[in-house]
PDB file of C-alpha atoms and ligand atoms in Angstrom:
ATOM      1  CA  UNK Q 133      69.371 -24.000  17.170  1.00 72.00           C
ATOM      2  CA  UNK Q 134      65.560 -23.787  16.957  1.00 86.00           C
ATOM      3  CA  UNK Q 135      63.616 -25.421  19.564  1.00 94.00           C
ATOM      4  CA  UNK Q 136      61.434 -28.294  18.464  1.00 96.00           C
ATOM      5  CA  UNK Q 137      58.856 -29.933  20.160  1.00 98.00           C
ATOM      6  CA  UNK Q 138      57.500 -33.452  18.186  1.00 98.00           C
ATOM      7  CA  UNK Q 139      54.309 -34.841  18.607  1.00 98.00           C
ATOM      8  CA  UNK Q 140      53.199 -38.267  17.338  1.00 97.00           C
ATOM      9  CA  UNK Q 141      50.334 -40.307  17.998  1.00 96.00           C
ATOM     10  CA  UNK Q 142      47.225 -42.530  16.454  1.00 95.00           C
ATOM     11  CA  UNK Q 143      44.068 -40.960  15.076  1.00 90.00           C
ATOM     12  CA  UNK Q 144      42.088 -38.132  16.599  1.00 92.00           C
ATOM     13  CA  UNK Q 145      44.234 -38.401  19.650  1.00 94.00           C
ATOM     14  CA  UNK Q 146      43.980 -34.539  19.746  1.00 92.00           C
ATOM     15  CA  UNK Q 147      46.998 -33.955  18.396  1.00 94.00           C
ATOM     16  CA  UNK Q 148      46.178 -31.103  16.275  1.00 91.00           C
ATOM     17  CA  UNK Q 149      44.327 -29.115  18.927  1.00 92.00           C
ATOM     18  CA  UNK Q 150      46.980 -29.677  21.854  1.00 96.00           C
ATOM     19  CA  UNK Q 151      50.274 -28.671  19.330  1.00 97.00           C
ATOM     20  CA  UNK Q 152      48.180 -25.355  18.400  1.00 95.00           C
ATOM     21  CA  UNK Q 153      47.419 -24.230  21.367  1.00 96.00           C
ATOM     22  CA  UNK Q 154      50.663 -25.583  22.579  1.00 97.00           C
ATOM     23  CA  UNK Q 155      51.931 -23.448  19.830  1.00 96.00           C
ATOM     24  CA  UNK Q 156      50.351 -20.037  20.357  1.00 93.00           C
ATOM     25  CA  UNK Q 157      51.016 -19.846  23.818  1.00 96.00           C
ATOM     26  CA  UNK Q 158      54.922 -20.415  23.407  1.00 95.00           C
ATOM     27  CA  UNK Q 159      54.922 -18.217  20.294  1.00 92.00           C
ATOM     28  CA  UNK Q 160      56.225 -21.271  18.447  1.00 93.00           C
ATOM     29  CA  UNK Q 161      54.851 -22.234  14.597  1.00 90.00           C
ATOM     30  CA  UNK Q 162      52.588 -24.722  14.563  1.00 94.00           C
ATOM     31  CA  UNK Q 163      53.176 -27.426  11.924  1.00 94.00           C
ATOM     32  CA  UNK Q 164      50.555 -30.179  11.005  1.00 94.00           C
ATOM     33  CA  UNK Q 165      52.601 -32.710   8.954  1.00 96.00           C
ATOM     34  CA  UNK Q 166      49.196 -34.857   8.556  1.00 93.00           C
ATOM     35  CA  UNK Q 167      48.163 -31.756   6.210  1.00 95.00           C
ATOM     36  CA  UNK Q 168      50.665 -32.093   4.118  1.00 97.00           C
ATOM     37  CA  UNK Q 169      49.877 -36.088   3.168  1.00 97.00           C
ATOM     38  CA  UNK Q 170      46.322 -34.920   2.816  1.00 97.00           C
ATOM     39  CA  UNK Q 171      47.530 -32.406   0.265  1.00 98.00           C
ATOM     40  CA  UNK Q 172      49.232 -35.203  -1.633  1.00 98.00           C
ATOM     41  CA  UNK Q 173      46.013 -37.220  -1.554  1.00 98.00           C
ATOM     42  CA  UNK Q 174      43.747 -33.781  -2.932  1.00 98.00           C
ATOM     43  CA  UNK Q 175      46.356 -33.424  -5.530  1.00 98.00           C
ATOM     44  CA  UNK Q 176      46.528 -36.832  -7.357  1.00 98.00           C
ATOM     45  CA  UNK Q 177      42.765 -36.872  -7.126  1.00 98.00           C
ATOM     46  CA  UNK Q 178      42.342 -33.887  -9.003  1.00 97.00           C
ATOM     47  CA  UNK Q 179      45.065 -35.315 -11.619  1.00 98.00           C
ATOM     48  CA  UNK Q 180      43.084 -38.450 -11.499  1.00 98.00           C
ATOM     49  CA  UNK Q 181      46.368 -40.427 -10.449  1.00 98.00           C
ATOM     50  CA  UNK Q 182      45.488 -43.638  -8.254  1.00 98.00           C
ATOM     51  CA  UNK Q 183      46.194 -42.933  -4.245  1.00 98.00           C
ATOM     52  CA  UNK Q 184      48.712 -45.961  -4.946  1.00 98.00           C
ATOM     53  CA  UNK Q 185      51.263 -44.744  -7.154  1.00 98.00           C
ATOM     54  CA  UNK Q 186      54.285 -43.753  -5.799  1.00 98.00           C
ATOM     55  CA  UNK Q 187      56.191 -42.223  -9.073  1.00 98.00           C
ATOM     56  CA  UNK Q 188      53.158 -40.059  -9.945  1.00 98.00           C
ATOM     57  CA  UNK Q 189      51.571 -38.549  -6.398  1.00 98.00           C
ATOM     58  CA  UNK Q 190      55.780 -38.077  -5.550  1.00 98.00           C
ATOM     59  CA  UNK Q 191      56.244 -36.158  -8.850  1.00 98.00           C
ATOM     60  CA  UNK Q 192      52.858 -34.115  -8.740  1.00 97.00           C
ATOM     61  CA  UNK Q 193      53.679 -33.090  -4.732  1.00 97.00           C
ATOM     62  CA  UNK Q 194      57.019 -32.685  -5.764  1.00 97.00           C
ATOM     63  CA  UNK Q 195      56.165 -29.819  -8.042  1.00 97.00           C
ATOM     64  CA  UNK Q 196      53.732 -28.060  -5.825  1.00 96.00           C
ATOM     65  CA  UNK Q 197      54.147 -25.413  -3.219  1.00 93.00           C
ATOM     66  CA  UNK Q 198      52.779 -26.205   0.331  1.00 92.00           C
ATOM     67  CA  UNK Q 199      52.484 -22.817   2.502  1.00 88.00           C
ATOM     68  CA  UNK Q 200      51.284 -23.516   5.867  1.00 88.00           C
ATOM     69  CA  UNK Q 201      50.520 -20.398   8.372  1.00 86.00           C
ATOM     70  CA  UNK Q 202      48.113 -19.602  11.719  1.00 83.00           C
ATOM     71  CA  UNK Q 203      44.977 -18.597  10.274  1.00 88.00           C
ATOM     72  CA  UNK Q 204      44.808 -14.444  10.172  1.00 90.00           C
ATOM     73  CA  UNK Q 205      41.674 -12.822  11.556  1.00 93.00           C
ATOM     74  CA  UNK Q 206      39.784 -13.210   8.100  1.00 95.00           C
ATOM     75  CA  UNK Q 207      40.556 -16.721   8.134  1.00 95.00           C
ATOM     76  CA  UNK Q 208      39.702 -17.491  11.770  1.00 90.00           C
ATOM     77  CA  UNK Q 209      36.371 -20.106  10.719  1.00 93.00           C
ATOM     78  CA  UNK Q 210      37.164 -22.862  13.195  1.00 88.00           C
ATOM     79  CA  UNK Q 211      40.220 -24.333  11.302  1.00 90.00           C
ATOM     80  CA  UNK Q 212      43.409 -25.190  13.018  1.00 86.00           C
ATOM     81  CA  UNK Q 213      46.009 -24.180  10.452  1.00 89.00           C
ATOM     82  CA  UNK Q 214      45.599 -21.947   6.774  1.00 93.00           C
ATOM     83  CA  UNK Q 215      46.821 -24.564   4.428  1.00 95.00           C
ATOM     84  CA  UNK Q 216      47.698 -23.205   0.568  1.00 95.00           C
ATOM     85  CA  UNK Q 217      48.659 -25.257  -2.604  1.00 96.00           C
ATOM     86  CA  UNK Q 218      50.616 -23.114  -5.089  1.00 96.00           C
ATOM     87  CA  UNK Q 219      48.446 -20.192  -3.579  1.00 96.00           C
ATOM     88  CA  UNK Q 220      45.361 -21.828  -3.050  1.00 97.00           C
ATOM     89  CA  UNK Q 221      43.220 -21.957   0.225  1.00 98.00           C
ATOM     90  CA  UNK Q 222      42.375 -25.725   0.434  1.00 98.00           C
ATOM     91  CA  UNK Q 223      42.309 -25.922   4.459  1.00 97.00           C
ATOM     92  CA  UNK Q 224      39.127 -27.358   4.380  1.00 96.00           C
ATOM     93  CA  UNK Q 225      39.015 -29.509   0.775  1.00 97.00           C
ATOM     94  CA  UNK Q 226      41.649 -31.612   2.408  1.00 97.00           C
ATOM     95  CA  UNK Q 227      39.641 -32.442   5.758  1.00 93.00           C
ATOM     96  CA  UNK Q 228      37.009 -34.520   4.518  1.00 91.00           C
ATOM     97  CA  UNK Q 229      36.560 -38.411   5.582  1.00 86.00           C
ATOM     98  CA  UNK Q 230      37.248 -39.385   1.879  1.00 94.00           C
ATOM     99  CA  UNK Q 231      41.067 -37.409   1.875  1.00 96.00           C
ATOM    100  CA  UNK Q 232      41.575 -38.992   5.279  1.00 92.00           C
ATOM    101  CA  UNK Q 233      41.383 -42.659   3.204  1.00 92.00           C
ATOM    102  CA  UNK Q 234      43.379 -40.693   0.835  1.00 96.00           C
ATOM    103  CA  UNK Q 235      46.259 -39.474   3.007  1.00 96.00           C
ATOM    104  CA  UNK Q 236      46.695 -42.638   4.942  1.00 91.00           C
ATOM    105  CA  UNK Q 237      46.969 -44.897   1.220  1.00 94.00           C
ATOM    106  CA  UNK Q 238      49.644 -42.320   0.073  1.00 97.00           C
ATOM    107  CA  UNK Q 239      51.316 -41.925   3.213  1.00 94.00           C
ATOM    108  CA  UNK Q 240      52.387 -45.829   2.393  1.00 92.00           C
ATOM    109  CA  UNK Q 241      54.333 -44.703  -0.433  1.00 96.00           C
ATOM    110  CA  UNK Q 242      57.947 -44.248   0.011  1.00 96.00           C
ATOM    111  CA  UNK Q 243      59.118 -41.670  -2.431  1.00 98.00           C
ATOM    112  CA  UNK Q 244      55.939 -39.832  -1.666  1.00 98.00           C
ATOM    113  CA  UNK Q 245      56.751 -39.780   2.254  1.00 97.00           C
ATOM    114  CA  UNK Q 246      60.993 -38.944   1.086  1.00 97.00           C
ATOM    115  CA  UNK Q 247      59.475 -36.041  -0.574  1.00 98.00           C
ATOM    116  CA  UNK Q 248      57.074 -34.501   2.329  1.00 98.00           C
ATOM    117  CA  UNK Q 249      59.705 -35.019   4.834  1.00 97.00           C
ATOM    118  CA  UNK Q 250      61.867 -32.515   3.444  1.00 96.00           C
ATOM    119  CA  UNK Q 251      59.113 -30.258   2.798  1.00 92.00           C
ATOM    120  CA  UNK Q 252      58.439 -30.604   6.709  1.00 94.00           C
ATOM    121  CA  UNK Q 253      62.328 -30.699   7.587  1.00 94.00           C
ATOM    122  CA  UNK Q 254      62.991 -27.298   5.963  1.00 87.00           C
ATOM    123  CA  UNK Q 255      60.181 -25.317   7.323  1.00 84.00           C
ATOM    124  CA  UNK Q 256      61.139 -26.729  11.039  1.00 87.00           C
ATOM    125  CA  UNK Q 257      65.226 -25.603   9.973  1.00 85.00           C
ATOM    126  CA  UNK Q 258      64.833 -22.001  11.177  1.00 80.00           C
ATOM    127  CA  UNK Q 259      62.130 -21.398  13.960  1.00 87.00           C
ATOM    128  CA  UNK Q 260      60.593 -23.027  16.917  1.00 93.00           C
ATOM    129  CA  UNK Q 261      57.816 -25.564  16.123  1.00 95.00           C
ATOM    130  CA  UNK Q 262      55.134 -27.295  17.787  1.00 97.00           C
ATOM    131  CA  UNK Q 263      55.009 -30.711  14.889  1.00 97.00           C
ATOM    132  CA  UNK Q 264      52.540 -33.048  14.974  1.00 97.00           C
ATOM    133  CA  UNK Q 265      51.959 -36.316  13.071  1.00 95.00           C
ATOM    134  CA  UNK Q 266      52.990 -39.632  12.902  1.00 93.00           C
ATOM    135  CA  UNK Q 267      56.849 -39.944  12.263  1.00 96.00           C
ATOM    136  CA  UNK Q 268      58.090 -36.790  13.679  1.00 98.00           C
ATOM    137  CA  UNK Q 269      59.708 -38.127  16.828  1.00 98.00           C
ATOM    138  CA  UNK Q 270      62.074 -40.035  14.938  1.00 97.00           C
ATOM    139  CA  UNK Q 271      62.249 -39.467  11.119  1.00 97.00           C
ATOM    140  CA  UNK Q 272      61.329 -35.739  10.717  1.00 98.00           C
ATOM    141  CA  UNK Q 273      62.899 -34.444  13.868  1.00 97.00           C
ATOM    142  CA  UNK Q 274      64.709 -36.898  15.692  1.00 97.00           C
ATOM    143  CA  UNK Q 275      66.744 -34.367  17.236  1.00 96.00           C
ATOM    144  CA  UNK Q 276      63.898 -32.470  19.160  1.00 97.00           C
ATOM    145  CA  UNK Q 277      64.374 -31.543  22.700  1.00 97.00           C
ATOM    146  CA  UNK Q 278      61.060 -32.494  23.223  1.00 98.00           C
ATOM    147  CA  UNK Q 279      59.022 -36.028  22.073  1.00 98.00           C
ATOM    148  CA  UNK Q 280      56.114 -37.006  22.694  1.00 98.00           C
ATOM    149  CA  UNK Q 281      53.887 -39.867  21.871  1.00 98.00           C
ATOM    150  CA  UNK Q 282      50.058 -38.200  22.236  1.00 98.00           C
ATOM    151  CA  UNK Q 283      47.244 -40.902  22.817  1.00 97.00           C
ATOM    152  CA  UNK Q 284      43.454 -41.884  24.239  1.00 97.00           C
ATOM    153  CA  UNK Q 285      41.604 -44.823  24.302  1.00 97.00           C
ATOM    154  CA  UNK Q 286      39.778 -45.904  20.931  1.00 97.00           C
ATOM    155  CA  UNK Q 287      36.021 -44.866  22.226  1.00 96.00           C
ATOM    156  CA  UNK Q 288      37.356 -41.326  23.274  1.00 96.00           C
ATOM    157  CA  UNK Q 289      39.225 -40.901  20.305  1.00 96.00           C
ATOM    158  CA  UNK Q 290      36.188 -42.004  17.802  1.00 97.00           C
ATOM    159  CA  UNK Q 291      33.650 -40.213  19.535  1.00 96.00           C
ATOM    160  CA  UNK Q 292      36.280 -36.705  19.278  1.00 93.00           C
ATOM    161  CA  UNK Q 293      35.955 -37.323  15.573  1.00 93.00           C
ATOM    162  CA  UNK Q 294      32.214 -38.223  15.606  1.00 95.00           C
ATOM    163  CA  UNK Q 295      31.593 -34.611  17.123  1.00 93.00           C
ATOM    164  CA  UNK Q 296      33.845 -32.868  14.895  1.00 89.00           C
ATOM    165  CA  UNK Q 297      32.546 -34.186  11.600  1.00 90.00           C
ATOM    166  CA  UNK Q 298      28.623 -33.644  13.311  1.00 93.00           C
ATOM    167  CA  UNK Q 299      29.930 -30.225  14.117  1.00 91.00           C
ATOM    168  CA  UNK Q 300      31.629 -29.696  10.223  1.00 86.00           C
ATOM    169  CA  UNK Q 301      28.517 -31.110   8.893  1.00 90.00           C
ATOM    170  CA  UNK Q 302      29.045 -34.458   8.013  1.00 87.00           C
ATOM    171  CA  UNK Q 303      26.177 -36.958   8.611  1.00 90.00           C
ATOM    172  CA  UNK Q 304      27.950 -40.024   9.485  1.00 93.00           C
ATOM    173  CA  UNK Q 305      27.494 -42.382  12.036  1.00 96.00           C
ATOM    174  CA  UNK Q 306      29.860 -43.111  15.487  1.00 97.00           C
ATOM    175  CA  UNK Q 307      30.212 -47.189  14.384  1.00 97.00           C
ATOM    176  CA  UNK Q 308      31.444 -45.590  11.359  1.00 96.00           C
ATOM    177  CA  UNK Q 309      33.944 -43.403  12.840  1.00 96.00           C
ATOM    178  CA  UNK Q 310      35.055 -46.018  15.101  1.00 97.00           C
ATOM    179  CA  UNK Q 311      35.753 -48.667  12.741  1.00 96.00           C
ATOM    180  CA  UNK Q 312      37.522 -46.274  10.000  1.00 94.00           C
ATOM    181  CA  UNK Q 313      39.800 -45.211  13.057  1.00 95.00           C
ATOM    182  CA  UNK Q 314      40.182 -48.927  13.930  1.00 95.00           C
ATOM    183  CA  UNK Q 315      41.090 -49.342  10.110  1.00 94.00           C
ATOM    184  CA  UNK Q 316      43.548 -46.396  10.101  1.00 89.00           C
ATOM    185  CA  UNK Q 317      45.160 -46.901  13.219  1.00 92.00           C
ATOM    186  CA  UNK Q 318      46.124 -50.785  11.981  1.00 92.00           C
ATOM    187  CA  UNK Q 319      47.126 -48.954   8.745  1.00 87.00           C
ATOM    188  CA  UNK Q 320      49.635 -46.346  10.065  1.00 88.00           C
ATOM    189  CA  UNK Q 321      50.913 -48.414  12.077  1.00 92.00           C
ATOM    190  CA  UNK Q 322      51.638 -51.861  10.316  1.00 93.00           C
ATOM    191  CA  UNK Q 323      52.834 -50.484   7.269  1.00 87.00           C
ATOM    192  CA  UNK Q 324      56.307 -50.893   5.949  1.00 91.00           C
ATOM    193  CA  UNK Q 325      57.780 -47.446   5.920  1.00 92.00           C
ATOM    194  CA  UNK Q 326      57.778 -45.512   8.902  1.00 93.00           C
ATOM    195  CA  UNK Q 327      55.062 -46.931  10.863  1.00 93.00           C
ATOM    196  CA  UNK Q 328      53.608 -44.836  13.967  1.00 94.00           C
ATOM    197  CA  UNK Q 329      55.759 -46.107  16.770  1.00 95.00           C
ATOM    198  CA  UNK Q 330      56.499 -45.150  20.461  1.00 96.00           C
ATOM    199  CA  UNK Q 331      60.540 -44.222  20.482  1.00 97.00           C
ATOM    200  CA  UNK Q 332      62.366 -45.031  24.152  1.00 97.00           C
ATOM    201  CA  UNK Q 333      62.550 -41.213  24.360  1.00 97.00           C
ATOM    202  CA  UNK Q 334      59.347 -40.253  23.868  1.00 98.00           C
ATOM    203  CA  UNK Q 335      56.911 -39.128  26.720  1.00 98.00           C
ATOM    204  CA  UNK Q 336      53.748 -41.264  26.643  1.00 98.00           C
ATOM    205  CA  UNK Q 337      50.728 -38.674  27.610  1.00 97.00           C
ATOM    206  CA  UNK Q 338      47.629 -40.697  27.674  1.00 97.00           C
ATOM    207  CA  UNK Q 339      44.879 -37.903  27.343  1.00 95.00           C
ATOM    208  CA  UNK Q 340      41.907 -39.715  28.322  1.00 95.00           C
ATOM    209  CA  UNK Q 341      40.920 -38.575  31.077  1.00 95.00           C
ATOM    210  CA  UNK Q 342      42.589 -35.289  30.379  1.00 95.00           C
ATOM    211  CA  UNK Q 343      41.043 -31.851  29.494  1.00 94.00           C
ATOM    212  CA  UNK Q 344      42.443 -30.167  26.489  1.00 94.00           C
ATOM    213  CA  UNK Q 345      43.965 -27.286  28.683  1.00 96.00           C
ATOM    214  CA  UNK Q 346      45.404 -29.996  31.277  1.00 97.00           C
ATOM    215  CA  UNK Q 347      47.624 -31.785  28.615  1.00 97.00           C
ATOM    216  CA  UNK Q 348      48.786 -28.325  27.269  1.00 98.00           C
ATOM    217  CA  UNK Q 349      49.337 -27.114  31.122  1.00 98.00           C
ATOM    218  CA  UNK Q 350      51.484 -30.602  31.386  1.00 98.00           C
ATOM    219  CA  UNK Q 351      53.523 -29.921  28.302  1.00 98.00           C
ATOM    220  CA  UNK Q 352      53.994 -26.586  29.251  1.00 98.00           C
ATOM    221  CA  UNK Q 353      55.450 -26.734  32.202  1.00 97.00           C
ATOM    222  CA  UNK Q 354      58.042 -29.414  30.936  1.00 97.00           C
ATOM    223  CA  UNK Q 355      58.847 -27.504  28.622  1.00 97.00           C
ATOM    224  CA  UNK Q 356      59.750 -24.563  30.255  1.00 95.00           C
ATOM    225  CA  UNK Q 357      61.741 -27.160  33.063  1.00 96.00           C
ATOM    226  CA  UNK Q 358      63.912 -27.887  29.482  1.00 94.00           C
ATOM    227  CA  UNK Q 359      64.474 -24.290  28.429  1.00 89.00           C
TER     228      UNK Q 359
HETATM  229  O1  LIG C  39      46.692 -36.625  11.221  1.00 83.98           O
HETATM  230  P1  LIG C  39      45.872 -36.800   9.946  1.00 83.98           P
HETATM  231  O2  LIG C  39      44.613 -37.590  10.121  1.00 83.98           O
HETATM  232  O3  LIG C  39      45.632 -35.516   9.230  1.00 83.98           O
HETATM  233  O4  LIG C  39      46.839 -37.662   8.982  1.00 83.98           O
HETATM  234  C1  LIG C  39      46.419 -38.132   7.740  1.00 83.98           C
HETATM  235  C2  LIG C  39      47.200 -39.396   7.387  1.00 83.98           C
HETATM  236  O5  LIG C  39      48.549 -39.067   7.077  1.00 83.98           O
HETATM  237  C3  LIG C  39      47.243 -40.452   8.472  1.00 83.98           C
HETATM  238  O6  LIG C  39      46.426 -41.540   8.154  1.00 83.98           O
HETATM  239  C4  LIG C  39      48.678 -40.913   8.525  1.00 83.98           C
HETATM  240  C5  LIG C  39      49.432 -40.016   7.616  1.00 83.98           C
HETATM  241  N1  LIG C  39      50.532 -39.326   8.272  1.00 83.98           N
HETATM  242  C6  LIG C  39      51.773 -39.913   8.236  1.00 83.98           C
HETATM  243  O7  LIG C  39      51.908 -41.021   7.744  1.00 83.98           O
HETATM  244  N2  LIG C  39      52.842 -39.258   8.739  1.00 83.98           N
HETATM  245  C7  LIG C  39      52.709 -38.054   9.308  1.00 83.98           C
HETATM  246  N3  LIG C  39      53.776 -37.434   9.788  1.00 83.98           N
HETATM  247  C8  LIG C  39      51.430 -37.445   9.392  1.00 83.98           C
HETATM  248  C9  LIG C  39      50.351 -38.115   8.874  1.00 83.98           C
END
């Protein structure tokens, strides 16, 4: 059986950049699950279908093809992960403020999430995975040898996604940030289907006061204590 290490945890708890450095170090794939429900949002925009149906955005993700792969040497422009659509690059299209709104509405959707789960289940069936997102620890891989529930306090976490948006580009504001995260956070985790949620057997790792190479020298060496 593969190894799989699950990841969970609120907004911009660094979740992405801990799993893929995680990741490449243990020669594992590195699979951002958040991606995917940002794909679904992308998609329904462009077919104009509202970020709150469920039979439409399940039917129009349904048909596509997600490919998700470390970004080669031509790709390497500061993104974490090459994500394609039926071929096409869209790794940054899908990382704007406006498809985060996007992915968190259709991540409510049940039929929507029944269909991306798969997606993620069968790409984690045959290879060691790092897997971040929000219900990994107990609906995508609740069988992983490893869980953990990722997390920082709400000022780190906004001001991480204040620089990363400055860095990308975006003009926005830190009270901004902050308060979208506030809104998100509440979201993903008070709606009905599969909220984020800490399971007993997850290990809470509070990154606060944590460097990004600490937490991935932490994980690390548990993991290798497992193997
Ligand atoms: O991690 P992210 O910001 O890219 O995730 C985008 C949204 O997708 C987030 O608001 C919650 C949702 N999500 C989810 O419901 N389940 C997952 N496994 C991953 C993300």
């Amino acid at each position: 059986m593969s190894f799989q290490i699950a990841i969970d945890g609120p907004v911009a708890a660094g979740k992405g950049t801990v799993a893929k450095l995680l990741a490449k170090r243990l020669n594992f794939l590195y699979v951002d699950t958040g991606a995917t429900y940002r794909v679904a949002a992308l998609l329904a925009k462009q077919a104009g279908i509202d970020w709150t149906n469920d039979d439409e955005v399940a039917a129009c993700v349904d048909k596509a093809q997600i490919d998700m792969h470390n970004p080669s040497d031509a790709e390497s422009d500061g993104r974490q992960t090459t994500v394609l659509v039926d071929g096409a690059d869209v790794s940054w299209a899908i990382r704007t403020e406006d498809m985060g709104k996007g992915a968190s509405a259709v991540a409510k959707l049940g039929k929507v999430r029944q269909v991306l789960v798969k997606k993620q289940q069968d790409i984690a069936a045959s290879q060691d995975v790092v897997m971040e997102g929000r219900d990994i620890t107990y609906k995508v891989l609740p069988n992983a040898q490893l869980k953990i529930y990722l997390t920082a306090n709400e000022e780190k976490r906004a001001h991480r996604r204040h620089q990363e948006l400055l860095v990308r580009g975006e003009d926005v504001e830190y009270e901004t940030v902050l308060s979208d995260l506030k809104a998100r956070d509440k979201q993903d985790s008070e709606r009905a289907i599969d909220p984020l949620q800490i399971v007993e057997d997850a290990w809470v790792l509070d990154t606060s006061n944590l460097t990004i190479e600490q937490v991935v020298d932490q994980i690390e060496a548990k993991v290798n204590q497992l193997r």
